[in-house]
Short mmCIF file of C-alpha atoms and ligand atoms in Angstrom, two decimals:
data_model
loop_
_atom_site.label_atom_id
_atom_site.label_comp_id
_atom_site.label_asym_id
_atom_site.label_seq_id
_atom_site.Cartn_x
_atom_site.Cartn_y
_atom_site.Cartn_z
CA MET A 2 0.00 0.00 0.00
CA LEU A 3 1.18 3.47 -0.76
CA PHE A 4 0.87 6.21 1.73
CA LEU A 5 2.48 9.58 1.90
CA THR A 6 5.92 8.56 2.96
CA SER A 7 6.18 10.97 5.81
CA VAL A 8 2.89 9.95 7.26
CA PHE A 9 3.76 6.33 6.94
CA THR A 10 7.13 6.87 8.51
CA SER A 11 5.75 8.58 11.53
CA ILE A 12 3.07 5.98 12.01
CA ALA A 13 5.69 3.31 11.82
CA ALA A 14 7.85 5.15 14.30
CA LEU A 15 4.94 5.54 16.65
CA LEU A 16 4.13 1.89 16.40
CA VAL A 17 7.68 0.94 17.17
CA GLN A 18 7.70 3.22 20.19
CA ARG A 19 4.41 1.87 21.32
CA ALA A 20 5.60 -1.63 20.81
CA GLN A 21 8.70 -1.08 22.84
CA ALA A 22 6.70 0.55 25.57
CA ASP A 23 3.84 -1.86 25.70
CA CYS A 24 5.26 -5.23 24.83
CA GLN A 25 7.15 -7.39 27.23
CA LEU A 26 9.53 -10.20 26.51
CA VAL A 27 8.81 -13.01 28.95
CA GLY A 28 10.50 -16.34 28.67
CA GLY A 29 11.31 -15.87 25.00
CA ASN A 30 7.86 -14.68 23.96
CA TYR A 31 6.53 -11.19 23.37
CA TYR A 32 3.30 -10.22 25.03
CA CYS A 33 1.70 -6.92 24.06
CA SER A 34 -1.82 -5.86 25.00
CA GLU A 35 -4.64 -7.82 26.51
CA THR A 36 -7.32 -8.47 23.91
CA THR A 37 -10.73 -10.07 23.59
CA ALA A 38 -10.43 -10.88 19.87
CA VAL A 39 -7.71 -11.95 17.44
CA ALA A 40 -8.34 -11.81 13.69
CA TYR A 41 -6.51 -13.73 10.96
CA GLU A 42 -7.12 -12.35 7.47
CA ASN A 43 -6.39 -13.74 4.01
CA ILE A 44 -5.94 -17.26 5.25
CA GLY A 45 -5.49 -19.83 2.52
CA TYR A 46 -2.95 -20.21 -0.28
CA SER A 47 -1.86 -22.58 -3.00
CA GLY A 48 0.67 -25.04 -1.71
CA SER A 49 1.46 -28.58 -0.75
CA TYR A 50 2.38 -30.76 2.17
CA SER A 51 3.63 -34.32 2.57
CA ASP A 52 0.85 -36.68 3.43
CA VAL A 53 1.53 -40.00 5.11
CA THR A 54 0.57 -42.90 2.87
CA ASN A 55 1.84 -45.84 4.91
CA MET A 56 3.29 -46.72 8.31
CA ASP A 57 5.39 -49.87 8.04
CA GLU A 58 5.53 -51.92 11.22
CA SER A 59 8.50 -53.98 10.09
CA SER A 60 10.85 -51.19 9.04
CA CYS A 61 9.34 -48.59 11.39
CA LYS A 62 9.34 -46.20 8.42
CA CYS A 63 6.56 -44.01 7.11
CA SER A 64 5.98 -43.21 3.45
CA GLN A 65 4.80 -39.80 2.33
CA GLU A 66 3.44 -38.27 -0.84
CA SER A 67 3.04 -34.63 -1.72
CA VAL A 68 -0.54 -33.36 -1.89
CA SER A 69 -1.53 -29.97 -3.27
CA PHE A 70 -4.23 -27.68 -2.03
CA SER A 71 -5.50 -24.21 -2.76
CA GLY A 72 -8.30 -21.82 -1.96
CA SER A 73 -9.68 -19.82 0.92
CA MET A 74 -8.72 -21.11 4.35
CA SER A 75 -6.53 -23.90 2.94
CA PRO A 76 -5.27 -26.08 4.42
CA LEU A 77 -7.42 -25.32 7.47
CA ASP A 78 -10.49 -26.06 5.39
CA GLU A 79 -9.48 -29.70 5.74
CA GLU A 80 -10.78 -31.70 8.68
CA LEU A 81 -9.52 -30.45 12.03
CA SER A 82 -9.30 -32.18 15.39
CA VAL A 83 -9.70 -30.16 18.60
CA HIS A 84 -7.12 -30.61 21.37
CA PHE A 85 -7.13 -29.77 25.06
CA ARG A 86 -4.29 -29.80 27.59
CA GLY A 87 -4.67 -29.43 31.35
CA PRO A 88 -5.05 -27.84 33.72
CA ILE A 89 -8.42 -27.36 32.11
CA LYS A 90 -12.10 -27.92 32.70
CA LEU A 91 -14.27 -28.05 29.63
CA SER A 92 -17.82 -26.91 30.35
CA GLN A 93 -19.15 -26.73 26.78
CA PHE A 94 -17.96 -27.44 23.27
CA ALA A 95 -19.92 -27.03 20.04
CA VAL A 96 -19.43 -26.91 16.29
CA TYR A 97 -21.67 -24.95 13.92
CA TYR A 98 -21.93 -24.91 10.13
CA PRO A 99 -23.80 -22.59 7.78
CA ALA A 100 -27.39 -23.73 7.33
CA SER A 101 -27.59 -25.57 4.07
CA GLY A 102 -27.88 -23.35 1.10
CA SER A 103 -26.67 -20.25 2.85
CA SER A 104 -23.56 -18.41 1.95
CA SER A 105 -22.00 -17.31 5.11
CA THR A 106 -19.06 -15.23 4.17
CA LYS A 107 -19.12 -11.73 5.48
CA LYS A 108 -16.25 -9.39 5.15
CA ALA A 109 -14.85 -8.27 8.38
CA LYS A 110 -13.77 -4.73 9.09
CA ARG A 111 -11.92 -3.82 12.12
CA ASP A 112 -9.74 -1.26 13.65
CA GLU A 113 -6.14 -1.16 12.80
CA GLY A 114 -3.29 -0.14 14.97
CA GLU A 115 -4.35 -2.21 17.91
CA SER A 116 -1.76 -4.86 17.59
CA CYS A 117 1.95 -4.90 17.97
CA GLU A 118 2.64 -5.73 14.39
CA THR A 119 6.04 -4.24 14.37
CA VAL A 120 7.27 -6.38 17.16
CA GLN A 121 9.47 -9.24 16.31
CA HIS A 122 7.59 -12.46 16.24
CA VAL A 123 8.93 -15.23 18.24
CA HIS A 124 7.51 -18.44 17.06
CA HIS A 125 7.16 -20.99 19.63
CA MET A 126 7.99 -24.54 19.27
CA HIS A 127 5.11 -26.60 18.51
CA LYS A 128 3.49 -28.06 21.49
CA ARG A 129 3.19 -31.23 19.63
CA ALA A 130 6.83 -31.33 19.36
CA ALA A 131 7.11 -34.76 19.49
CA ALA A 132 7.21 -37.05 22.22
CA VAL A 133 7.05 -40.68 21.53
CA THR A 134 5.10 -42.40 24.14
CA TYR A 135 5.66 -45.94 25.07
CA VAL A 136 3.58 -47.80 27.46
CA GLU A 137 4.70 -47.14 31.00
CA THR A 138 7.29 -44.75 29.82
CA THR A 139 7.29 -41.05 29.88
CA ALA A 140 7.66 -39.15 26.72
CA THR A 141 10.86 -38.97 24.83
CA VAL A 142 11.29 -35.44 23.76
CA TYR A 143 12.46 -34.67 20.31
CA ALA A 144 13.43 -31.35 19.01
CA ASP A 145 11.33 -31.24 15.94
CA GLY A 146 13.41 -28.74 14.13
CA SER A 147 11.30 -25.75 14.84
CA ASN A 148 12.65 -22.62 16.32
CA ALA A 149 15.32 -23.71 18.56
CA GLU A 150 15.75 -20.25 20.00
CA ALA A 151 12.44 -20.42 21.66
CA ALA A 152 12.98 -23.82 22.98
CA SER A 153 13.60 -22.89 26.50
CA THR A 154 10.18 -21.60 26.93
CA ASN A 155 7.88 -23.33 24.80
CA ALA A 156 9.71 -26.20 24.50
CA ALA A 157 7.53 -28.39 23.85
CA THR A 158 7.15 -31.33 25.00
CA SER A 159 4.34 -32.82 25.24
CA SER A 160 2.83 -34.61 27.64
CA THR A 161 1.77 -37.87 27.26
CA LYS A 162 -0.76 -38.70 29.53
CA ALA A 163 -3.78 -37.97 28.12
CA ALA A 164 -7.12 -37.95 27.88
CA PRO A 165 -10.56 -38.00 28.37
CA SER A 166 -13.06 -39.64 26.58
CA SER A 167 -16.16 -39.29 25.22
CA SER A 168 -18.56 -40.51 23.23
CA SER A 169 -20.87 -40.04 20.84
CA SER A 170 -24.35 -40.43 20.40
CA SER A 171 -25.64 -40.88 17.03
CA SER A 172 -28.34 -38.44 17.47
CA SER A 173 -28.12 -35.68 15.10
CA SER A 174 -28.84 -32.14 15.20
CA SER A 175 -31.21 -31.96 12.45
CA SER A 176 -32.72 -28.89 13.88
CA SER A 177 -31.97 -27.00 10.77
CA SER A 178 -35.60 -26.87 9.91
CA SER A 179 -35.87 -23.81 12.11
CA ALA A 180 -32.76 -22.16 10.72
CA ALA A 181 -33.11 -19.30 8.30
CA ALA A 182 -30.81 -18.86 5.33
CA GLY A 183 -27.61 -17.33 6.65
CA ASP A 184 -27.98 -18.87 10.08
CA TRP A 185 -25.49 -21.35 11.44
CA VAL A 186 -26.60 -24.71 12.76
CA ARG A 187 -25.06 -26.75 15.57
CA THR A 188 -23.91 -30.20 14.45
CA SER A 189 -21.80 -31.24 17.46
CA TYR A 190 -22.31 -30.43 21.12
CA TYR A 191 -20.85 -31.45 24.47
CA LYS A 192 -21.58 -30.51 28.02
CA PRO A 193 -20.47 -32.67 30.94
CA GLY A 194 -22.24 -36.00 30.73
CA SER A 195 -23.87 -35.47 27.36
CA ALA A 196 -22.51 -35.40 23.84
CA THR A 197 -23.86 -35.29 20.32
CA ASN A 198 -21.61 -36.01 17.36
CA VAL A 199 -18.51 -35.70 19.52
CA THR A 200 -15.93 -38.42 20.22
CA PHE A 201 -13.32 -38.02 22.95
CA LEU A 202 -9.96 -39.59 22.18
CA ASN A 203 -6.48 -39.68 23.63
CA THR A 204 -3.17 -41.26 22.80
CA LEU A 205 -3.07 -44.30 25.06
CA GLY A 206 -3.78 -46.87 22.37
CA GLY A 207 -3.26 -50.48 23.35
CA THR A 208 -3.76 -49.93 27.08
CA ALA A 209 -7.48 -50.33 27.62
CA GLY A 210 -9.06 -52.18 24.75
CA SER A 211 -8.94 -49.53 22.03
CA GLY A 212 -6.22 -48.58 19.64
CA THR A 213 -2.87 -50.28 19.45
CA TRP A 214 0.74 -50.09 20.55
CA SER A 215 3.86 -51.10 18.65
CA THR A 216 7.58 -50.78 19.18
CA CYS A 217 7.78 -48.76 15.98
CA PHE A 218 5.16 -46.15 16.60
CA GLY A 219 4.20 -46.41 20.27
CA ASN A 220 0.65 -45.78 21.40
CA SER A 221 -1.98 -44.97 18.82
CA LEU A 222 -5.20 -43.09 19.36
CA SER A 223 -7.57 -44.59 21.89
CA TYR A 224 -10.98 -43.78 23.25
CA CYS A 225 -10.66 -41.48 26.21
CA ALA A 226 -12.41 -42.54 29.40
CA SER A 227 -14.94 -40.30 31.13
CA ASP A 228 -12.31 -39.29 33.71
CA GLY A 229 -10.45 -37.44 30.97
CA SER A 230 -7.13 -39.07 31.71
CA SER A 231 -7.30 -42.79 31.09
CA ALA A 232 -8.26 -44.82 28.06
CA ALA A 233 -11.43 -46.80 27.45
CA GLY A 234 -12.47 -49.72 25.29
CA SER A 235 -15.30 -47.82 23.65
CA ALA A 236 -16.50 -44.25 23.36
CA GLU A 237 -17.32 -42.49 26.63
CA ILE A 238 -18.60 -39.02 27.43
CA LEU A 239 -16.32 -36.75 29.41
CA ASP A 240 -17.55 -36.13 32.93
CA ASP A 241 -17.47 -32.82 34.76
CA VAL A 242 -13.74 -33.10 35.41
CA THR A 243 -10.76 -30.83 35.74
CA LEU A 244 -7.75 -32.24 33.95
CA GLU A 245 -4.35 -31.94 35.53
CA SER A 246 -1.29 -30.49 33.87
CA ASN A 247 0.28 -32.69 31.21
CA THR A 248 -3.00 -34.39 30.49
CA GLU A 249 -4.40 -34.13 26.98
CA PHE A 250 -7.45 -35.24 25.10
CA MET A 251 -8.94 -34.44 21.74
CA VAL A 252 -12.34 -34.22 20.13
CA MET A 253 -13.40 -35.51 16.73
CA SER A 254 -16.90 -36.02 15.37
CA SER A 255 -18.71 -39.33 15.79
CA SER A 256 -18.70 -39.94 12.07
CA GLU A 257 -16.43 -42.94 11.53
CA CYS A 258 -13.78 -43.08 8.84
CA GLY A 259 -14.05 -45.67 6.10
CA ASP A 260 -11.06 -47.78 5.18
CA SER A 261 -7.56 -46.70 6.11
CA SER A 262 -6.14 -46.43 2.59
CA ALA A 263 -4.83 -43.16 1.22
CA SER A 264 -7.79 -43.05 -1.10
CA GLY A 265 -10.29 -43.52 1.74
CA ASP A 266 -12.57 -40.77 3.02
CA CYS A 267 -10.15 -39.85 5.82
CA GLY A 268 -6.98 -40.43 3.83
CA TYR A 269 -4.44 -42.91 5.20
CA TYR A 270 -4.59 -43.60 8.91
CA ARG A 271 -2.82 -46.00 11.24
CA SER A 272 -4.43 -49.44 11.37
CA ASP A 273 -6.50 -50.55 14.34
CA ILE A 274 -7.31 -47.13 15.72
CA PRO A 275 -10.65 -45.57 16.58
CA ALA A 276 -10.75 -43.44 13.43
CA PHE A 277 -13.25 -40.58 13.16
CA HIS A 278 -13.75 -37.61 10.92
CA GLY A 279 -12.65 -34.22 12.19
CA PHE A 280 -14.44 -30.98 11.41
CA GLY A 281 -13.95 -30.00 7.77
CA GLY A 282 -14.96 -27.11 5.56
CA ALA A 283 -13.79 -23.53 5.07
CA ASP A 284 -16.77 -22.18 7.02
CA LYS A 285 -17.25 -23.49 10.53
CA ILE A 286 -17.52 -22.19 14.08
CA PHE A 287 -16.08 -23.76 17.20
CA PHE A 288 -17.56 -22.70 20.53
CA PHE A 289 -15.88 -23.29 23.89
CA GLU A 290 -16.65 -22.65 27.51
CA PHE A 291 -13.65 -23.53 29.65
CA GLN A 292 -11.68 -22.75 32.75
CA MET A 293 -7.91 -23.03 33.13
CA PRO A 294 -7.36 -23.17 36.88
CA SER A 295 -3.85 -22.75 38.19
CA ASP A 296 -1.85 -25.84 39.07
CA SER A 297 1.12 -24.35 40.83
CA SER A 298 2.48 -27.61 42.12
CA ALA A 299 2.70 -29.11 38.65
CA SER A 300 5.86 -30.57 37.21
CA GLY A 301 6.59 -32.55 34.08
CA THR A 302 6.86 -31.42 30.53
CA ASN A 303 4.12 -28.80 30.32
CA PRO A 304 3.52 -27.81 33.92
CA ASP A 305 0.62 -25.44 34.46
CA MET A 306 0.52 -24.79 30.71
CA PRO A 307 -3.05 -25.32 29.54
CA ALA A 308 -3.96 -25.01 25.87
CA ILE A 309 -6.71 -25.44 23.32
CA TRP A 310 -5.58 -25.98 19.76
CA LEU A 311 -6.64 -27.37 16.38
CA LEU A 312 -4.69 -29.78 14.22
CA ASN A 313 -5.21 -31.13 10.75
CA ALA A 314 -7.06 -34.29 11.83
CA LYS A 315 -4.71 -36.44 9.76
CA ILE A 316 -1.97 -35.73 12.31
CA PRO A 317 -3.46 -37.61 15.29
CA ARG A 318 -4.78 -40.34 13.02
CA THR A 319 -1.22 -41.19 12.00
CA LEU A 320 1.22 -40.05 14.71
CA GLN A 321 0.76 -36.94 16.80
CA TYR A 322 3.91 -37.38 18.86
CA GLY A 323 6.93 -39.01 17.27
CA ASP A 324 8.85 -39.36 14.02
CA SER A 325 8.05 -36.27 11.97
CA SER A 326 7.85 -38.27 8.74
CA CYS A 327 4.86 -40.11 10.24
CA SER A 328 2.60 -37.08 10.18
CA CYS A 329 1.98 -34.20 7.84
CA TRP A 330 2.58 -31.62 10.61
CA SER A 331 6.16 -30.60 9.90
CA THR A 332 5.36 -30.01 6.24
CA GLY A 333 2.62 -27.56 7.07
CA CYS A 334 -0.72 -29.36 6.93
CA GLY A 335 -1.84 -27.13 9.73
CA GLU A 336 -2.15 -26.27 13.39
CA LEU A 337 -3.98 -23.31 14.86
CA ASP A 338 -3.33 -22.56 18.50
CA LEU A 339 -6.45 -20.87 19.80
CA PHE A 340 -5.60 -20.34 23.45
CA GLU A 341 -2.17 -21.41 24.60
CA ILE A 342 -0.16 -20.74 27.74
CA LEU A 343 3.49 -20.61 26.66
CA SER A 344 5.32 -20.74 29.95
CA GLN A 345 4.65 -22.28 33.32
CA GLY A 346 2.06 -20.43 35.35
CA SER A 347 1.52 -17.67 32.79
CA ASP A 348 -1.88 -15.98 32.76
CA LYS A 349 -1.65 -14.93 29.08
CA LEU A 350 -3.19 -17.01 26.30
CA ILE A 351 -1.60 -16.66 22.87
CA SER A 352 -2.89 -17.67 19.43
CA HIS A 353 -0.62 -18.79 16.60
CA LEU A 354 -1.02 -20.40 13.18
CA HIS A 355 1.55 -23.01 12.18
CA ASP A 356 1.31 -23.93 8.53
CA GLY A 357 3.07 -23.27 5.26
CA GLN A 358 1.49 -19.92 4.43
CA GLY A 359 4.48 -17.78 3.51
CA ASN A 360 6.78 -20.79 3.78
CA ASN A 361 5.23 -23.55 1.72
CA GLY A 362 5.95 -27.10 2.74
CA ASN A 363 6.99 -26.09 6.23
CA ALA A 364 5.17 -25.70 9.54
CA GLN A 365 7.19 -22.52 10.20
CA GLY A 366 5.01 -20.34 8.00
CA GLY A 367 1.84 -18.82 9.36
CA GLY A 368 2.03 -16.30 12.17
CA GLY A 369 -0.03 -14.94 15.01
CA SER A 370 -0.64 -12.14 17.42
CA GLN A 371 1.39 -11.08 20.41
CA ASP A 372 -1.74 -9.71 22.03
CA TYR A 373 -3.17 -12.14 24.54
CA PHE A 374 -6.41 -13.25 26.11
CA ALA A 375 -6.60 -13.30 29.90
CA ARG A 376 -6.43 -16.85 31.19
CA PRO A 377 -9.72 -17.76 32.92
CA VAL A 378 -8.26 -19.04 36.18
CA ASP A 379 -11.20 -18.55 38.55
CA ASP A 380 -14.23 -18.57 36.25
CA THR A 381 -15.09 -20.04 32.91
CA MET A 382 -14.54 -18.14 29.69
CA SER A 383 -16.74 -18.49 26.62
CA ALA A 384 -15.23 -18.02 23.19
CA VAL A 385 -15.71 -18.77 19.52
CA ALA A 386 -13.34 -19.44 16.66
CA VAL A 387 -15.21 -18.39 13.51
CA PHE A 388 -13.87 -19.63 10.15
CA SER A 389 -15.54 -17.68 7.37
CA GLY A 390 -14.23 -17.27 3.85
CA SER A 391 -10.57 -16.44 4.40
CA THR A 392 -11.03 -14.90 7.86
CA ILE A 393 -10.61 -16.55 11.22
CA MET A 394 -11.90 -14.58 14.20
CA ILE A 395 -11.10 -15.89 17.65
CA ALA A 396 -13.30 -13.98 20.05
CA GLN A 397 -14.09 -14.01 23.72
CA LEU A 398 -17.82 -13.77 24.41
CA ASP A 399 -19.54 -12.08 27.30
CA ASN A 400 -20.03 -14.36 30.28
CA SER A 401 -23.73 -14.19 29.77
CA THR A 402 -23.73 -15.34 26.16
CA THR A 403 -25.86 -18.38 25.57
CA LEU A 404 -25.66 -20.17 22.26
CA GLY A 405 -28.48 -22.42 21.21
CA SER A 406 -28.85 -24.87 18.38
CA THR A 407 -28.66 -22.08 15.81
CA ILE A 408 -26.73 -18.80 15.64
CA SER A 409 -28.16 -15.98 13.59
CA GLU A 410 -26.34 -14.48 10.66
CA SER A 411 -26.36 -11.10 12.40
CA THR A 412 -24.67 -12.49 15.51
CA VAL A 413 -21.92 -14.06 13.42
CA SER A 414 -21.54 -10.82 11.46
CA SER A 415 -21.13 -8.86 14.67
CA TRP A 416 -18.41 -11.24 15.83
CA LEU A 417 -16.60 -10.93 12.50
CA SER A 418 -16.83 -7.16 12.37
CA GLN A 419 -15.65 -6.37 15.87
CA SER A 420 -12.43 -4.62 16.65
CA ALA A 421 -9.66 -7.17 17.02
CA SER A 422 -5.94 -7.64 17.34
CA ASP A 423 -4.66 -8.48 13.88
CA ALA A 424 -2.55 -11.56 13.49
CA THR A 425 0.51 -11.05 11.30
CA ILE A 426 1.03 -13.77 8.75
CA ALA A 427 4.40 -14.51 7.20
C1 NAG B 1202 -21.06 -34.80 12.65
O1 NAG B 1202 -19.96 -33.94 12.42
C2 NAG B 1202 -19.32 -34.14 11.19
C3 NAG B 1202 -18.11 -33.22 11.15
O2 NAG B 1202 -18.46 -31.90 11.26
C4 NAG B 1202 -20.28 -33.87 10.05
O3 NAG B 1202 -19.65 -34.10 8.83
C5 NAG B 1202 -21.49 -34.75 10.22
O4 NAG B 1202 -22.45 -34.40 9.23
C6 NAG B 1202 -22.11 -34.57 11.58
N1 NAG B 1202 -23.18 -35.50 11.76
C7 NAG B 1202 -24.40 -35.12 12.08
C8 NAG B 1202 -25.39 -36.21 12.23
O5 NAG B 1202 -24.70 -33.93 12.24
C1 NAG B 1203 -16.90 -12.91 33.74
O1 NAG B 1203 -17.26 -12.89 35.10
C2 NAG B 1203 -16.20 -12.70 36.00
C3 NAG B 1203 -16.72 -12.72 37.41
O2 NAG B 1203 -17.64 -13.75 37.59
C4 NAG B 1203 -15.47 -11.40 35.73
O3 NAG B 1203 -14.36 -11.28 36.57
C5 NAG B 1203 -15.04 -11.36 34.30
O4 NAG B 1203 -14.49 -10.12 34.00
C6 NAG B 1203 -16.22 -11.63 33.38
N1 NAG B 1203 -15.73 -11.69 32.03
C7 NAG B 1203 -16.38 -11.12 31.02
C8 NAG B 1203 -15.76 -11.27 29.67
O5 NAG B 1203 -17.42 -10.51 31.16
#
């Protein structure tokens, strides 16, 4: 964009001054202003990543093939899985899609100058940074090649205990009859003890009657038990539980994958796992109500570092933690951190996109915001992540917000058009 040079220069200078004044470097990460909304614009590009096509149990090697993609929101228009790490209590989770036949895309407009765009971005190591989990063994931490300079803080490791469980009921939300064109309709919903089109999984395969374990690839996906931390033999619904630090679970839909071949409806996935579809499509809304209580006595790999994040659902269906050639993550198939604590005991939640946008074929593209959401330590926080066209708006909602089985077009438009901290994309 062209501006009068002098005007531009002074704005830039002001921003730099403001950035220096307002942003703090803590543990290798910059934190600027508290925010209630972070906006990603122009998401989607033409590129490729390496998809896993086989996991060989005799050689312990994975095969990969390049796949191309393009268009708005790509590759985050592919199916996503939703991940949670303690300390966390999940009070509600829902997924909404545009009512059939509606076109949902609304252009967002928002204030500029609210974010610290001129501040250096410190990318954090991926939380998934690979830990191979073996039964009765704690995680082996790998450096997965990402940003070594940030390793001391975000170092990722991941915890390996994981999970809750859940289940799924096959009931559907076919309440779309009451939805007007432009409205969004809920297709998945969880509150403690009840779940529709939601499956809770973790990575303790082979320990409790679901999933598998092998010397090559360790524990696969498993059903997560209702306690949120052990595995189960079949789908269970997460109870009203608070997960401890280093405990993780994930949510997929209750729509089962067909066969595990690369040409199947979920692409290739590891044999003998509970395999479910994630949440696909360029337009979708995730809703969360959660609390992240403090866990000051925590130790381990991610002590008192709660997080909610999205992955390309192919990642957990092959290998979430382990050899990087056994998942598409390192080649940029996509991760969006929605709310992530980056250092022990921090009260600042950061969002960051890890994919190949700006750095095709590599998870070190993408970008994020250094503005942060306040961690909901004492009360629950409600929030949405709205994917619409090429915009992603991650927004905190008022405590009093109640979402029903449909969300009106005007409500979604108001979320998309609010003032927000702009994410900076590579
Ligand atoms: C369950 O969720 C998946 C993923 O969003 C969706 O494709 C499927 O249609 C949903 N099923 C029902 C019955 O709503
Ligand atoms: C939610 O309620 C708590 C007190 O119950 C308050 O401290 C907090 O600021 C509220 N958050 C919002 C976004 O209204």
